[in-house]
């Protein structure tokens, strides 16, 4: 099976080079994506493919249930590199309907280590329990929490010091919430698009150090 994967790779490389001569040499010279994609690790949701982009056009971070946590240094490092080094212009949080992580969070089962990660989803479910209880069946509740989760992660990104600093420096940056349907391959825009800290609760807004007369900080 591994030999098959290596064979597929050679065929793919040859096809790309045949269709776009010099593609890999240009790609090796630099990467200049305008988008950061934060999605779920689910193997059925390949980021580049579902938006029709080639390597180098989309900077990608994936984890179970597309969470952005202020304690996750892995995800935050990706966001920092994308925003302050690559200077991407859009961050897209894209969840998907029927997410296994979301479904697990709505249950009361013991899944082991991952329960610590799912706790963040449970917190969102608890916050919106009345809204979820109004859904007619389990599948609808799962899908509704999938949407609510995306919206929460967009907020988390906007409240991060990384994004706050970019906005303070006048960088063009917008954060968006989308959700993907595995059943038909289509993306739904959840109509949450934020490009400034104007809608961020005051407690999360970082003060510009220069305006405060400081030259260093943490």
GROMACS .gro file of C-alpha atoms in nm:
model
  218
    1UNK     CA    1   0.000   0.000   0.000
    2UNK     CA    2   0.285   0.240   0.074
    3UNK     CA    3   0.432   0.164  -0.268
    4UNK     CA    4   0.100   0.268  -0.419
    5UNK     CA    5   0.122   0.604  -0.242
    6UNK     CA    6   0.474   0.664  -0.371
    7UNK     CA    7   0.363   0.571  -0.722
    8UNK     CA    8   0.068   0.810  -0.697
    9UNK     CA    9   0.305   1.083  -0.585
   10UNK     CA   10   0.527   1.037  -0.890
   11UNK     CA   11   0.226   1.043  -1.121
   12UNK     CA   12   0.095   1.358  -0.953
   13UNK     CA   13   0.432   1.534  -0.974
   14UNK     CA   14   0.470   1.446  -1.341
   15UNK     CA   15   0.119   1.565  -1.421
   16UNK     CA   16   0.165   1.899  -1.247
   17UNK     CA   17   0.501   1.957  -1.417
   18UNK     CA   18   0.353   1.861  -1.752
   19UNK     CA   19   0.060   2.101  -1.709
   20UNK     CA   20   0.265   2.381  -1.553
   21UNK     CA   21   0.633   2.353  -1.649
   22UNK     CA   22   0.863   2.484  -1.377
   23UNK     CA   23   0.588   2.477  -1.112
   24UNK     CA   24   0.795   2.308  -0.841
   25UNK     CA   25   1.102   2.527  -0.896
   26UNK     CA   26   0.886   2.835  -0.852
   27UNK     CA   27   0.720   2.680  -0.548
   28UNK     CA   28   1.055   2.598  -0.388
   29UNK     CA   29   1.169   2.959  -0.426
   30UNK     CA   30   0.896   3.099  -0.200
   31UNK     CA   31   0.550   3.056  -0.056
   32UNK     CA   32   0.318   3.355  -0.061
   33UNK     CA   33  -0.034   3.239   0.027
   34UNK     CA   34  -0.303   3.492   0.104
   35UNK     CA   35  -0.512   3.251   0.310
   36UNK     CA   36  -0.474   3.059   0.634
   37UNK     CA   37  -0.713   2.765   0.659
   38UNK     CA   38  -0.794   2.626   1.003
   39UNK     CA   39  -0.990   2.307   0.961
   40UNK     CA   40  -1.067   1.967   1.106
   41UNK     CA   41  -0.826   1.673   1.081
   42UNK     CA   42  -1.102   1.463   0.922
   43UNK     CA   43  -0.958   1.286   0.617
   44UNK     CA   44  -1.272   1.364   0.417
   45UNK     CA   45  -1.206   1.738   0.426
   46UNK     CA   46  -0.888   1.805   0.221
   47UNK     CA   47  -0.839   2.181   0.243
   48UNK     CA   48  -0.667   2.255  -0.089
   49UNK     CA   49  -0.889   2.031  -0.294
   50UNK     CA   50  -1.230   2.154  -0.180
   51UNK     CA   51  -1.142   2.513  -0.270
   52UNK     CA   52  -0.956   2.420  -0.588
   53UNK     CA   53  -0.613   2.550  -0.483
   54UNK     CA   54  -0.266   2.424  -0.560
   55UNK     CA   55   0.022   2.379  -0.314
   56UNK     CA   56   0.157   2.717  -0.206
   57UNK     CA   57  -0.178   2.895  -0.228
   58UNK     CA   58  -0.322   2.793   0.109
   59UNK     CA   59  -0.146   2.781   0.446
   60UNK     CA   60  -0.313   2.506   0.649
   61UNK     CA   61  -0.355   2.406   1.012
   62UNK     CA   62  -0.583   2.117   1.110
   63UNK     CA   63  -0.681   1.959   1.438
   64UNK     CA   64  -0.975   1.765   1.577
   65UNK     CA   65  -1.289   1.981   1.545
   66UNK     CA   66  -1.097   2.287   1.419
   67UNK     CA   67  -1.041   2.445   1.760
   68UNK     CA   68  -0.840   2.761   1.829
   69UNK     CA   69  -0.745   2.768   2.197
   70UNK     CA   70  -0.541   3.032   2.376
   71UNK     CA   71  -0.336   2.751   2.536
   72UNK     CA   72  -0.259   2.568   2.211
   73UNK     CA   73   0.089   2.692   2.121
   74UNK     CA   74   0.091   2.481   1.806
   75UNK     CA   75  -0.212   2.652   1.655
   76UNK     CA   76  -0.110   2.997   1.781
   77UNK     CA   77   0.238   2.955   1.631
   78UNK     CA   78   0.081   2.874   1.295
   79UNK     CA   79  -0.142   3.183   1.317
   80UNK     CA   80   0.154   3.402   1.418
   81UNK     CA   81   0.369   3.278   1.130
   82UNK     CA   82   0.085   3.318   0.881
   83UNK     CA   83  -0.012   3.668   0.997
   84UNK     CA   84   0.321   3.830   1.083
   85UNK     CA   85   0.564   3.649   0.852
   86UNK     CA   86   0.362   3.541   0.549
   87UNK     CA   87   0.130   3.844   0.581
   88UNK     CA   88  -0.177   3.646   0.479
   89UNK     CA   89  -0.493   3.851   0.428
   90UNK     CA   90  -0.762   3.603   0.528
   91UNK     CA   91  -0.801   3.346   0.804
   92UNK     CA   92  -1.075   3.093   0.734
   93UNK     CA   93  -1.210   2.865   1.005
   94UNK     CA   94  -1.386   2.583   0.823
   95UNK     CA   95  -1.570   2.318   1.021
   96UNK     CA   96  -1.779   2.042   0.870
   97UNK     CA   97  -2.119   1.892   0.936
   98UNK     CA   98  -2.127   1.556   1.110
   99UNK     CA   99  -1.794   1.623   1.284
  100UNK     CA  100  -1.696   1.324   1.498
  101UNK     CA  101  -1.535   1.544   1.761
  102UNK     CA  102  -1.852   1.749   1.800
  103UNK     CA  103  -2.064   1.433   1.815
  104UNK     CA  104  -1.839   1.290   2.087
  105UNK     CA  105  -1.858   1.613   2.287
  106UNK     CA  106  -2.238   1.592   2.292
  107UNK     CA  107  -2.225   1.243   2.440
  108UNK     CA  108  -2.143   1.143   2.796
  109UNK     CA  109  -1.901   0.868   2.700
  110UNK     CA  110  -1.546   0.837   2.824
  111UNK     CA  111  -1.311   0.857   2.526
  112UNK     CA  112  -0.987   0.884   2.722
  113UNK     CA  113  -0.720   1.146   2.657
  114UNK     CA  114  -0.921   1.330   2.393
  115UNK     CA  115  -1.184   1.419   2.653
  116UNK     CA  116  -0.954   1.702   2.763
  117UNK     CA  117  -0.967   1.846   2.413
  118UNK     CA  118  -1.340   1.788   2.373
  119UNK     CA  119  -1.405   1.976   2.696
  120UNK     CA  120  -1.385   2.300   2.499
  121UNK     CA  121  -1.665   2.180   2.273
  122UNK     CA  122  -1.868   2.074   2.575
  123UNK     CA  123  -1.834   2.428   2.711
  124UNK     CA  124  -1.982   2.568   2.391
  125UNK     CA  125  -2.261   2.310   2.402
  126UNK     CA  126  -2.340   2.403   2.761
  127UNK     CA  127  -2.347   2.773   2.677
  128UNK     CA  128  -2.600   2.713   2.400
  129UNK     CA  129  -2.788   2.420   2.555
  130UNK     CA  130  -3.129   2.586   2.511
  131UNK     CA  131  -3.061   2.644   2.142
  132UNK     CA  132  -2.940   2.287   2.093
  133UNK     CA  133  -3.231   2.140   2.288
  134UNK     CA  134  -3.470   2.308   2.045
  135UNK     CA  135  -3.332   2.100   1.754
  136UNK     CA  136  -3.556   1.810   1.653
  137UNK     CA  137  -3.303   1.525   1.658
  138UNK     CA  138  -2.946   1.431   1.742
  139UNK     CA  139  -2.811   1.489   1.393
  140UNK     CA  140  -2.953   1.840   1.388
  141UNK     CA  141  -2.801   1.911   1.729
  142UNK     CA  142  -2.462   1.788   1.611
  143UNK     CA  143  -2.475   2.004   1.299
  144UNK     CA  144  -2.592   2.307   1.492
  145UNK     CA  145  -2.304   2.271   1.736
  146UNK     CA  146  -2.068   2.234   1.440
  147UNK     CA  147  -2.180   2.580   1.326
  148UNK     CA  148  -2.166   2.732   1.675
  149UNK     CA  149  -1.817   2.591   1.719
  150UNK     CA  150  -1.693   2.762   1.403
  151UNK     CA  151  -1.835   3.095   1.518
  152UNK     CA  152  -1.666   3.058   1.856
  153UNK     CA  153  -1.330   2.982   1.698
  154UNK     CA  154  -1.357   3.292   1.480
  155UNK     CA  155  -1.410   3.493   1.798
  156UNK     CA  156  -1.114   3.323   1.964
  157UNK     CA  157  -0.887   3.419   1.675
  158UNK     CA  158  -1.005   3.780   1.680
  159UNK     CA  159  -0.938   3.799   2.054
  160UNK     CA  160  -0.583   3.672   2.022
  161UNK     CA  161  -0.293   3.912   2.071
  162UNK     CA  162  -0.156   3.800   1.734
  163UNK     CA  163  -0.452   3.930   1.539
  164UNK     CA  164  -0.508   4.231   1.764
  165UNK     CA  165  -0.151   4.347   1.701
  166UNK     CA  166  -0.187   4.302   1.324
  167UNK     CA  167  -0.496   4.523   1.323
  168UNK     CA  168  -0.325   4.785   1.540
  169UNK     CA  169  -0.042   4.796   1.289
  170UNK     CA  170  -0.287   4.859   1.008
  171UNK     CA  171  -0.246   4.517   0.847
  172UNK     CA  172  -0.523   4.410   0.611
  173UNK     CA  173  -0.661   4.096   0.774
  174UNK     CA  174  -1.007   3.942   0.789
  175UNK     CA  175  -1.133   3.634   0.973
  176UNK     CA  176  -1.415   3.423   0.829
  177UNK     CA  177  -1.637   3.135   0.941
  178UNK     CA  178  -1.734   2.859   0.695
  179UNK     CA  179  -1.868   2.506   0.720
  180UNK     CA  180  -1.837   2.218   0.474
  181UNK     CA  181  -2.088   1.948   0.389
  182UNK     CA  182  -1.929   1.610   0.318
  183UNK     CA  183  -2.258   1.491   0.167
  184UNK     CA  184  -2.251   1.729  -0.130
  185UNK     CA  185  -1.901   1.880  -0.121
  186UNK     CA  186  -2.027   2.236  -0.079
  187UNK     CA  187  -1.911   2.506   0.161
  188UNK     CA  188  -2.161   2.724   0.345
  189UNK     CA  189  -2.061   3.077   0.440
  190UNK     CA  190  -2.177   3.136   0.798
  191UNK     CA  191  -2.169   3.513   0.736
  192UNK     CA  192  -1.923   3.587   1.013
  193UNK     CA  193  -1.654   3.811   0.868
  194UNK     CA  194  -1.445   4.032   1.097
  195UNK     CA  195  -1.171   4.267   0.977
  196UNK     CA  196  -1.112   4.490   1.280
  197UNK     CA  197  -1.137   4.484   1.660
  198UNK     CA  198  -1.446   4.703   1.654
  199UNK     CA  199  -1.674   4.416   1.758
  200UNK     CA  200  -1.435   4.268   2.014
  201UNK     CA  201  -1.534   4.298   2.383
  202UNK     CA  202  -1.313   4.557   2.551
  203UNK     CA  203  -1.153   4.307   2.789
  204UNK     CA  204  -0.992   4.125   2.494
  205UNK     CA  205  -0.863   4.435   2.313
  206UNK     CA  206  -0.486   4.472   2.344
  207UNK     CA  207  -0.363   4.827   2.400
  208UNK     CA  208  -0.099   4.959   2.165
  209UNK     CA  209   0.226   4.975   2.362
  210UNK     CA  210   0.348   5.285   2.181
  211UNK     CA  211   0.033   5.478   2.271
  212UNK     CA  212   0.087   5.378   2.634
  213UNK     CA  213   0.444   5.501   2.634
  214UNK     CA  214   0.600   5.156   2.663
  215UNK     CA  215   0.864   5.013   2.436
  216UNK     CA  216   0.867   4.658   2.561
  217UNK     CA  217   0.627   4.405   2.703
  218UNK     CA  218   0.519   4.045   2.681
   0.00000   0.00000   0.00000
